[in-house]
Amino acid sequence: MKKQNKTNKKTNTKSLVLITAGITLLVAIFVLFINNKSENQELTNHPNIDNQPTMGDKNASVSLVEFGDYKCPSCKAWNEIIYPKLKADFIDTGKLKFTYINVLFHGEESALGAAAGEAVYKQDPDAYWKFHKQLFEEQPKELHDDLWITPEKVAEVSKEYVPEINQDKFKSDISSEEVTQEVEKDASLVKEFKVEQTPSIIINGTMLEDPFNYEEISRIINDQLEAEEE
Ligand code: CA
């Protein structure tokens, strides 16, 4: 009888240990979940989007800024996967304005892509978005590290996709003082906002932990819209 009691006690202790381990695991998962949700970074301000290519209703209360690079494969993916949803759900419905700022993480090719975009924008802000979309489309799916953003390539894209702009002016604008200043302005925003990866997404002063989490993007935009209504 005494022996049986001892066995029962042992079993009880074992169960208790297992239950405690189980609870600890659940708490750990919960904490991890909470932490994951709060890894977006609240910034002290939002990038200044004056004279930056901006799409959508200029009076929209929510502003989303993409820091991107035409040489970056993740940016190509973001523009093909996330951007179309964003456009349909929020930009075309007048709830959001979308701004693109250049990042030059891949050297001369990034700089040329950026300058070409700025040169199109200078002549025709609407043409800019066609050029922008097409330049990402031109990025090779494989071997994207190989040289592909060349003066010939940007001239070809411009001639074919934005024939409405003056092509000679486009070519000379690329190396103009004005365009160079715009590219430098973007580079200083990259520094100011400590952009370390492309794409980086900032929505009304919140830097996203995961730019590919569309649910999170929608949640933040909707929260901002609701806050505006209150
Ligand atoms: Ca710019």
mmCIF file of N, CA and C in Angstrom, residues 20-95:
data_model
loop_
_atom_site.group_PDB
_atom_site.id
_atom_site.type_symbol
_atom_site.label_atom_id
_atom_site.label_comp_id
_atom_site.label_asym_id
_atom_site.label_seq_id
_atom_site.Cartn_x
_atom_site.Cartn_y
_atom_site.Cartn_z
ATOM 1 N N THR A 20 3.390 21.761 -16.661
ATOM 2 C CA THR A 20 4.166 23.006 -16.558
ATOM 3 C C THR A 20 4.934 23.265 -17.863
ATOM 4 N N ALA A 21 5.549 22.202 -18.399
ATOM 5 C CA ALA A 21 6.311 22.331 -19.648
ATOM 6 C C ALA A 21 5.383 22.789 -20.776
ATOM 7 N N GLY A 22 4.172 22.187 -20.778
ATOM 8 C CA GLY A 22 3.187 22.534 -21.811
ATOM 9 C C GLY A 22 2.804 23.995 -21.735
ATOM 10 N N ILE A 23 2.524 24.457 -20.502
ATOM 11 C CA ILE A 23 2.114 25.861 -20.314
ATOM 12 C C ILE A 23 3.256 26.800 -20.729
ATOM 13 N N THR A 24 4.480 26.429 -20.314
ATOM 14 C CA THR A 24 5.641 27.259 -20.653
ATOM 15 C C THR A 24 5.769 27.398 -22.173
ATOM 16 N N LEU A 25 5.570 26.276 -22.878
ATOM 17 C CA LEU A 25 5.675 26.271 -24.336
ATOM 18 C C LEU A 25 4.615 27.195 -24.954
ATOM 19 N N LEU A 26 3.374 27.083 -24.418
ATOM 20 C CA LEU A 26 2.284 27.924 -24.939
ATOM 21 C C LEU A 26 2.592 29.414 -24.717
ATOM 22 N N VAL A 27 3.101 29.717 -23.524
ATOM 23 C CA VAL A 27 3.443 31.112 -23.212
ATOM 24 C C VAL A 27 4.532 31.591 -24.169
ATOM 25 N N ALA A 28 5.537 30.714 -24.399
ATOM 26 C CA ALA A 28 6.641 31.073 -25.294
ATOM 27 C C ALA A 28 6.120 31.359 -26.704
ATOM 28 N N ILE A 29 5.216 30.493 -27.182
ATOM 29 C CA ILE A 29 4.649 30.690 -28.534
ATOM 30 C C ILE A 29 3.876 32.008 -28.593
ATOM 31 N N PHE A 30 3.090 32.263 -27.516
ATOM 32 C CA PHE A 30 2.284 33.472 -27.451
ATOM 33 C C PHE A 30 3.171 34.730 -27.487
ATOM 34 N N VAL A 31 4.235 34.687 -26.675
ATOM 35 C CA VAL A 31 5.157 35.829 -26.608
ATOM 36 C C VAL A 31 5.804 36.069 -27.969
ATOM 37 N N LEU A 32 6.185 34.963 -28.615
ATOM 38 C CA LEU A 32 6.812 35.035 -29.933
ATOM 39 C C LEU A 32 5.853 35.668 -30.937
ATOM 40 N N PHE A 33 4.574 35.251 -30.844
ATOM 41 C CA PHE A 33 3.528 35.749 -31.726
ATOM 42 C C PHE A 33 3.341 37.257 -31.538
ATOM 43 N N ILE A 34 3.241 37.655 -30.258
ATOM 44 C CA ILE A 34 3.076 39.080 -29.930
ATOM 45 C C ILE A 34 4.270 39.876 -30.465
ATOM 46 N N ASN A 35 5.474 39.353 -30.197
ATOM 47 C CA ASN A 35 6.688 40.040 -30.645
ATOM 48 C C ASN A 35 6.713 40.186 -32.147
ATOM 49 N N ASN A 36 6.332 39.113 -32.836
ATOM 50 C CA ASN A 36 6.312 39.140 -34.293
ATOM 51 C C ASN A 36 5.405 40.246 -34.808
ATOM 52 N N LYS A 37 4.280 40.407 -34.126
ATOM 53 C CA LYS A 37 3.310 41.400 -34.577
ATOM 54 C C LYS A 37 3.825 42.816 -34.347
ATOM 55 N N SER A 38 4.706 42.969 -33.344
ATOM 56 C CA SER A 38 5.083 44.338 -33.001
ATOM 57 C C SER A 38 6.471 44.694 -33.523
ATOM 58 N N GLU A 39 6.993 43.915 -34.461
ATOM 59 C CA GLU A 39 8.326 44.246 -34.949
ATOM 60 C C GLU A 39 8.321 45.305 -36.048
ATOM 61 N N ASN A 40 7.131 45.791 -36.416
ATOM 62 C CA ASN A 40 7.105 46.971 -37.278
ATOM 63 C C ASN A 40 7.687 48.101 -36.451
ATOM 64 N N GLN A 41 8.344 49.027 -37.142
ATOM 65 C CA GLN A 41 9.024 50.082 -36.408
ATOM 66 C C GLN A 41 8.258 51.394 -36.495
ATOM 67 N N GLU A 42 7.895 51.940 -35.354
ATOM 68 C CA GLU A 42 7.235 53.250 -35.343
ATOM 69 C C GLU A 42 8.323 54.313 -35.476
ATOM 70 N N LEU A 43 8.288 55.095 -36.531
ATOM 71 C CA LEU A 43 9.314 56.110 -36.743
ATOM 72 C C LEU A 43 8.835 57.445 -36.184
ATOM 73 N N THR A 44 9.771 58.368 -36.025
ATOM 74 C CA THR A 44 9.352 59.660 -35.493
ATOM 75 C C THR A 44 8.688 60.519 -36.564
ATOM 76 N N ASN A 45 9.005 60.235 -37.840
ATOM 77 C CA ASN A 45 8.322 60.966 -38.917
ATOM 78 C C ASN A 45 8.186 60.097 -40.164
ATOM 79 N N HIS A 46 7.525 60.659 -41.176
ATOM 80 C CA HIS A 46 7.287 59.964 -42.444
ATOM 81 C C HIS A 46 8.135 60.665 -43.512
ATOM 82 N N PRO A 47 8.653 59.920 -44.506
ATOM 83 C CA PRO A 47 9.480 60.584 -45.530
ATOM 84 C C PRO A 47 8.741 61.740 -46.212
ATOM 85 N N ASN A 48 9.504 62.788 -46.514
ATOM 86 C CA ASN A 48 8.961 63.911 -47.265
ATOM 87 C C ASN A 48 8.785 63.479 -48.727
ATOM 88 N N ILE A 49 7.544 63.512 -49.234
ATOM 89 C CA ILE A 49 7.308 63.000 -50.587
ATOM 90 C C ILE A 49 7.153 64.123 -51.622
ATOM 91 N N ASP A 50 7.550 65.353 -51.260
ATOM 92 C CA ASP A 50 7.489 66.466 -52.210
ATOM 93 C C ASP A 50 8.318 66.146 -53.447
ATOM 94 N N ASN A 51 7.737 66.367 -54.608
ATOM 95 C CA ASN A 51 8.382 66.127 -55.897
ATOM 96 C C ASN A 51 8.893 64.683 -56.078
ATOM 97 N N GLN A 52 8.260 63.749 -55.382
ATOM 98 C CA GLN A 52 8.565 62.336 -55.612
ATOM 99 C C GLN A 52 7.404 61.745 -56.412
ATOM 100 N N PRO A 53 7.699 60.808 -57.336
ATOM 101 C CA PRO A 53 6.602 60.178 -58.076
ATOM 102 C C PRO A 53 5.570 59.596 -57.106
ATOM 103 N N THR A 54 4.354 60.112 -57.200
ATOM 104 C CA THR A 54 3.298 59.679 -56.284
ATOM 105 C C THR A 54 2.037 59.379 -57.076
ATOM 106 N N MET A 55 1.489 58.213 -56.827
ATOM 107 C CA MET A 55 0.318 57.759 -57.560
ATOM 108 C C MET A 55 -0.885 57.765 -56.625
ATOM 109 N N GLY A 56 -2.072 58.035 -57.188
ATOM 110 C CA GLY A 56 -3.289 58.011 -56.382
ATOM 111 C C GLY A 56 -3.722 59.407 -55.986
ATOM 112 N N ASP A 57 -4.780 59.455 -55.184
ATOM 113 C CA ASP A 57 -5.345 60.729 -54.753
ATOM 114 C C ASP A 57 -4.346 61.468 -53.863
ATOM 115 N N LYS A 58 -3.943 62.635 -54.338
ATOM 116 C CA LYS A 58 -2.944 63.416 -53.592
ATOM 117 C C LYS A 58 -3.440 63.796 -52.194
ATOM 118 N N ASN A 59 -4.794 63.835 -52.028
ATOM 119 C CA ASN A 59 -5.351 64.203 -50.715
ATOM 120 C C ASN A 59 -5.612 63.000 -49.818
ATOM 121 N N ALA A 60 -5.270 61.804 -50.284
ATOM 122 C CA ALA A 60 -5.487 60.612 -49.453
ATOM 123 C C ALA A 60 -4.728 60.783 -48.140
ATOM 124 N N SER A 61 -5.364 60.346 -47.050
ATOM 125 C CA SER A 61 -4.742 60.582 -45.728
ATOM 126 C C SER A 61 -3.632 59.572 -45.436
ATOM 127 N N VAL A 62 -3.642 58.455 -46.156
ATOM 128 C CA VAL A 62 -2.607 57.452 -45.900
ATOM 129 C C VAL A 62 -1.580 57.477 -47.032
ATOM 130 N N SER A 63 -0.315 57.518 -46.635
ATOM 131 C CA SER A 63 0.785 57.554 -47.603
ATOM 132 C C SER A 63 1.683 56.340 -47.396
ATOM 133 N N LEU A 64 1.879 55.600 -48.491
ATOM 134 C CA LEU A 64 2.796 54.454 -48.439
ATOM 135 C C LEU A 64 3.994 54.765 -49.329
ATOM 136 N N VAL A 65 5.181 54.625 -48.772
ATOM 137 C CA VAL A 65 6.404 54.878 -49.522
ATOM 138 C C VAL A 65 7.159 53.573 -49.704
ATOM 139 N N GLU A 66 7.491 53.281 -50.959
ATOM 140 C CA GLU A 66 8.357 52.133 -51.213
ATOM 141 C C GLU A 66 9.767 52.647 -51.488
ATOM 142 N N PHE A 67 10.732 52.152 -50.754
ATOM 143 C CA PHE A 67 12.137 52.379 -51.076
ATOM 144 C C PHE A 67 12.562 51.175 -51.901
ATOM 145 N N GLY A 68 12.869 51.400 -53.187
ATOM 146 C CA GLY A 68 13.156 50.261 -54.062
ATOM 147 C C GLY A 68 14.349 50.495 -54.972
ATOM 148 N N ASP A 69 14.736 49.429 -55.643
ATOM 149 C CA ASP A 69 15.923 49.442 -56.501
ATOM 150 C C ASP A 69 15.601 48.567 -57.720
ATOM 151 N N TYR A 70 15.763 49.129 -58.934
ATOM 152 C CA TYR A 70 15.418 48.357 -60.145
ATOM 153 C C TYR A 70 16.285 47.108 -60.313
ATOM 154 N N LYS A 71 17.433 47.081 -59.633
ATOM 155 C CA LYS A 71 18.338 45.925 -59.728
ATOM 156 C C LYS A 71 17.973 44.821 -58.730
ATOM 157 N N CYS A 72 17.015 45.109 -57.850
ATOM 158 C CA CYS A 72 16.752 44.180 -56.744
ATOM 159 C C CYS A 72 15.622 43.207 -57.083
ATOM 160 N N PRO A 73 15.918 41.893 -57.030
ATOM 161 C CA PRO A 73 14.910 40.887 -57.378
ATOM 162 C C PRO A 73 13.687 40.905 -56.455
ATOM 163 N N SER A 74 13.884 41.220 -55.164
ATOM 164 C CA SER A 74 12.736 41.268 -54.245
ATOM 165 C C SER A 74 11.807 42.427 -54.600
ATOM 166 N N CYS A 75 12.410 43.522 -55.133
ATOM 167 C CA CYS A 75 11.574 44.672 -55.524
ATOM 168 C C CYS A 75 10.734 44.312 -56.741
ATOM 169 N N LYS A 76 11.341 43.584 -57.676
ATOM 170 C CA LYS A 76 10.591 43.106 -58.845
ATOM 171 C C LYS A 76 9.418 42.250 -58.352
ATOM 172 N N ALA A 77 9.715 41.330 -57.419
ATOM 173 C CA ALA A 77 8.671 40.441 -56.882
ATOM 174 C C ALA A 77 7.590 41.256 -56.166
ATOM 175 N N TRP A 78 8.008 42.249 -55.369
ATOM 176 C CA TRP A 78 7.030 43.074 -54.634
ATOM 177 C C TRP A 78 6.106 43.793 -55.619
ATOM 178 N N ASN A 79 6.702 44.320 -56.677
ATOM 179 C CA ASN A 79 5.899 45.049 -57.666
ATOM 180 C C ASN A 79 4.975 44.148 -58.474
ATOM 181 N N GLU A 80 5.314 42.866 -58.537
ATOM 182 C CA GLU A 80 4.450 41.940 -59.272
ATOM 183 C C GLU A 80 3.407 41.269 -58.380
ATOM 184 N N ILE A 81 3.746 41.107 -57.078
ATOM 185 C CA ILE A 81 2.841 40.364 -56.191
ATOM 186 C C ILE A 81 2.003 41.299 -55.318
ATOM 187 N N ILE A 82 2.665 42.230 -54.632
ATOM 188 C CA ILE A 82 1.971 43.066 -53.648
ATOM 189 C C ILE A 82 1.331 44.301 -54.287
ATOM 190 N N TYR A 83 2.083 44.978 -55.162
ATOM 191 C CA TYR A 83 1.611 46.244 -55.737
ATOM 192 C C TYR A 83 0.227 46.146 -56.420
ATOM 193 N N PRO A 84 -0.027 45.099 -57.258
ATOM 194 C CA PRO A 84 -1.344 45.054 -57.913
ATOM 195 C C PRO A 84 -2.513 44.985 -56.923
ATOM 196 N N LYS A 85 -2.309 44.270 -55.804
ATOM 197 C CA LYS A 85 -3.376 44.173 -54.789
ATOM 198 C C LYS A 85 -3.576 45.534 -54.128
ATOM 199 N N LEU A 86 -2.451 46.171 -53.815
ATOM 200 C CA LEU A 86 -2.472 47.481 -53.174
ATOM 201 C C LEU A 86 -3.206 48.497 -54.060
ATOM 202 N N LYS A 87 -2.911 48.416 -55.364
ATOM 203 C CA LYS A 87 -3.506 49.344 -56.324
ATOM 204 C C LYS A 87 -5.022 49.151 -56.359
ATOM 205 N N ALA A 88 -5.448 47.887 -56.490
ATOM 206 C CA ALA A 88 -6.880 47.599 -56.601
ATOM 207 C C ALA A 88 -7.622 47.947 -55.310
ATOM 208 N N ASP A 89 -7.057 47.569 -54.168
ATOM 209 C CA ASP A 89 -7.775 47.734 -52.893
ATOM 210 C C ASP A 89 -7.733 49.161 -52.348
ATOM 211 N N PHE A 90 -6.596 49.839 -52.535
ATOM 212 C CA PHE A 90 -6.431 51.120 -51.825
ATOM 213 C C PHE A 90 -6.109 52.331 -52.704
ATOM 214 N N ILE A 91 -5.292 52.133 -53.766
ATOM 215 C CA ILE A 91 -4.907 53.308 -54.562
ATOM 216 C C ILE A 91 -6.067 53.730 -55.471
ATOM 217 N N ASP A 92 -6.600 52.753 -56.219
ATOM 218 C CA ASP A 92 -7.694 53.069 -57.148
ATOM 219 C C ASP A 92 -8.972 53.494 -56.425
ATOM 220 N N THR A 93 -9.073 53.161 -55.143
ATOM 221 C CA THR A 93 -10.272 53.521 -54.384
ATOM 222 C C THR A 93 -10.096 54.867 -53.665
ATOM 223 N N GLY A 94 -8.939 55.513 -53.913
ATOM 224 C CA GLY A 94 -8.722 56.860 -53.363
ATOM 225 C C GLY A 94 -8.333 56.904 -51.896
ATOM 226 N N LYS A 95 -8.018 55.718 -51.338
ATOM 227 C CA LYS A 95 -7.704 55.689 -49.899
ATOM 228 C C LYS A 95 -6.219 55.897 -49.611
#
